Amino acid sequence: MAIPPPPSVPPGSPPGQVPATASSPGGGAPPALHAASLRRAFGPMVAVADASLALAPGSVTALVGPNGSGKTTLLLMLAGLLTPDAGEIRVHGMTYAEHGPDARRRVGWMPDTFGTWDSLTCTEVLTTFGAAYRLPAEVARERALGLLQTVHLAEYATAPAHVLSRGQKQRLGMARALIHAPGVLLLDEPASGLDPRSRVDLRRLVRSLADSGVAVLVSSHVLVELDEMVDDAVFINRGATVVGSPAPAMARWRLTTLDAAALTSWASSVNLPLAADPDEAPVLPGAPSAGTFVVSLPDESQAAALLRDAVRAGVPISRMSPAGGRLEQTYLAMETDRR
Ligand SMILES: Nc1ncnc2c1ncn2[C@@H]1O[C@H](COP(=O)(O)OP(=O)(O)O)[C@@H](O)[C@H]1O
Ligand SMILES: [Mg+2]
């Protein structure tokens, strides 16, 4: 997917004014965004208790957590739109307290719901934000038109933004977040309200932005979708980030057979612990003996061996697939609470 090139006049401050970024502990590329021990309360409600994360340039990181776990509050602080009660945020080495405008110009923010003004056209929404980031008018206009094409809204360029559907507004919100070619992109539930085609487009756009060096943090509760686009994950529970790996030691597989009795008797003969699938669809009238089961296996070669042995033993397996993605499995394995 084509992304308009960065503005010819870079929105950030000239080289030399940017303070040196602390090197990462491992000696690799310094993070584009680094947050340590963030906390934010609203009265007695502690929305974010202790959150830390680092975003590498050119990577996509998932922000995963149940409803009310503090994702939006954390993203607002990272975007410089909400002041933390404690902790530190550095964007390319700069803090919002010391280098507010310069730090903000390096961050693009897409809220979970993008409100628009009734009177502005889609192009004007984008050029207005371009002006706020001090892009020259011509540069802002050129980028606005390019980005409207990127998010497939070119035909609405002169239409009032309020006529857009929810999904189209989300896409305009994405274009808005990119108007100043930020090096860090923060997306809060970007896929909500998008149709399947637009979700695929979003994934491709996020991936191509990362390939061009942007550090992306994306929150979503649709874990399977995130699984396909992220390199890394940060889990958050009750306002605290949790160290977790998106690849669990044991992966769950879903097995469907045309003959449940044959599968269960073979499984017990080889000591394979099978569990009935809790999400199993009702058995179809035409296949009364069919059944779906879940099994945990340490790796893919074990999964391949299981399939080979079951088929050799004459068990009619009609389907075998991972039961949920890596993120979903890690998420379910964590002690998380909704609130
Ligand atoms: N402005 C606010 N005033 C009071 N409580 C808030 C405010 N914003 C968020 N909260 C509370 O903080 C918690 C975390 O909210 P939020 O960051 O929106 O979570 P998430 O995005 O993960 O669903 C929730 O319990 C929410 O009700
Ligand atoms: Mg939220």
PDB file of N, CA, C and O and ligand atoms in Angstrom, residues 66-73 75 112 188-189 219, ligand 2:
ATOM      1  N   PRO A  66      -7.773  -6.863  29.163  1.00  0.00           N
ATOM      2  CA  PRO A  66      -9.235  -6.882  29.183  1.00  0.00           C
ATOM      3  C   PRO A  66      -9.820  -5.475  29.269  1.00  0.00           C
ATOM      4  O   PRO A  66      -9.089  -4.506  29.491  1.00  0.00           O
ATOM      5  N   ASN A  67     -11.133  -5.374  29.106  1.00  0.00           N
ATOM      6  CA  ASN A  67     -11.812  -4.083  29.231  1.00  0.00           C
ATOM      7  C   ASN A  67     -11.481  -3.466  30.576  1.00  0.00           C
ATOM      8  O   ASN A  67     -11.471  -4.163  31.592  1.00  0.00           O
ATOM      9  N   GLY A  68     -11.196  -2.174  30.584  1.00  0.00           N
ATOM     10  CA  GLY A  68     -10.966  -1.472  31.838  1.00  0.00           C
ATOM     11  C   GLY A  68      -9.593  -1.695  32.433  1.00  0.00           C
ATOM     12  O   GLY A  68      -9.319  -1.282  33.551  1.00  0.00           O
ATOM     13  N   SER A  69      -8.674  -2.329  31.675  1.00  0.00           N
ATOM     14  CA  SER A  69      -7.356  -2.633  32.232  1.00  0.00           C
ATOM     15  C   SER A  69      -6.410  -1.432  32.152  1.00  0.00           C
ATOM     16  O   SER A  69      -5.306  -1.492  32.688  1.00  0.00           O
ATOM     17  N   GLY A  70      -6.823  -0.364  31.480  1.00  0.00           N
ATOM     18  CA  GLY A  70      -6.006   0.845  31.449  1.00  0.00           C
ATOM     19  C   GLY A  70      -5.336   1.130  30.118  1.00  0.00           C
ATOM     20  O   GLY A  70      -4.470   2.008  30.035  1.00  0.00           O
ATOM     21  N   LYS A  71      -5.732   0.438  29.061  1.00  0.00           N
ATOM     22  CA  LYS A  71      -5.079   0.611  27.752  1.00  0.00           C
ATOM     23  C   LYS A  71      -5.224   2.048  27.237  1.00  0.00           C
ATOM     24  O   LYS A  71      -4.240   2.678  26.847  1.00  0.00           O
ATOM     25  N   THR A  72      -6.464   2.546  27.234  1.00  0.00           N
ATOM     26  CA  THR A  72      -6.678   3.889  26.677  1.00  0.00           C
ATOM     27  C   THR A  72      -5.965   4.942  27.520  1.00  0.00           C
ATOM     28  O   THR A  72      -5.330   5.857  26.984  1.00  0.00           O
ATOM     29  N   THR A  73      -6.034   4.806  28.838  1.00  0.00           N
ATOM     30  CA  THR A  73      -5.352   5.764  29.723  1.00  0.00           C
ATOM     31  C   THR A  73      -3.844   5.738  29.456  1.00  0.00           C
ATOM     32  O   THR A  73      -3.205   6.795  29.366  1.00  0.00           O
ATOM     33  N   LEU A  75      -2.319   4.802  26.652  1.00  0.00           N
ATOM     34  CA  LEU A  75      -2.040   5.368  25.325  1.00  0.00           C
ATOM     35  C   LEU A  75      -2.131   6.894  25.354  1.00  0.00           C
ATOM     36  O   LEU A  75      -1.325   7.582  24.721  1.00  0.00           O
ATOM     37  N   ASP A 112      -9.840   5.698  19.884  1.00  0.00           N
ATOM     38  CA  ASP A 112     -10.745   4.586  19.548  1.00  0.00           C
ATOM     39  C   ASP A 112     -11.990   5.086  18.817  1.00  0.00           C
ATOM     40  O   ASP A 112     -12.543   4.365  18.003  1.00  0.00           O
ATOM     41  N   ASP A 188      -5.473   3.111  19.090  1.00  0.00           N
ATOM     42  CA  ASP A 188      -6.346   2.556  20.129  1.00  0.00           C
ATOM     43  C   ASP A 188      -7.523   1.859  19.458  1.00  0.00           C
ATOM     44  O   ASP A 188      -8.382   2.522  18.881  1.00  0.00           O
ATOM     45  N   GLU A 189      -7.554   0.551  19.524  1.00  0.00           N
ATOM     46  CA  GLU A 189      -8.622  -0.258  18.927  1.00  0.00           C
ATOM     47  C   GLU A 189      -8.897   0.174  17.479  1.00  0.00           C
ATOM     48  O   GLU A 189     -10.037   0.498  17.138  1.00  0.00           O
ATOM     49  N   SER A 219      -3.541  -1.258  20.273  1.00  0.00           N
ATOM     50  CA  SER A 219      -4.356  -1.984  21.243  1.00  0.00           C
ATOM     51  C   SER A 219      -5.554  -2.567  20.524  1.00  0.00           C
ATOM     52  O   SER A 219      -6.054  -1.985  19.559  1.00  0.00           O
TER      53      SER A 219
HETATM   54 MG    MG B   2      -9.961   1.618  25.784  1.00  0.00          MG
END
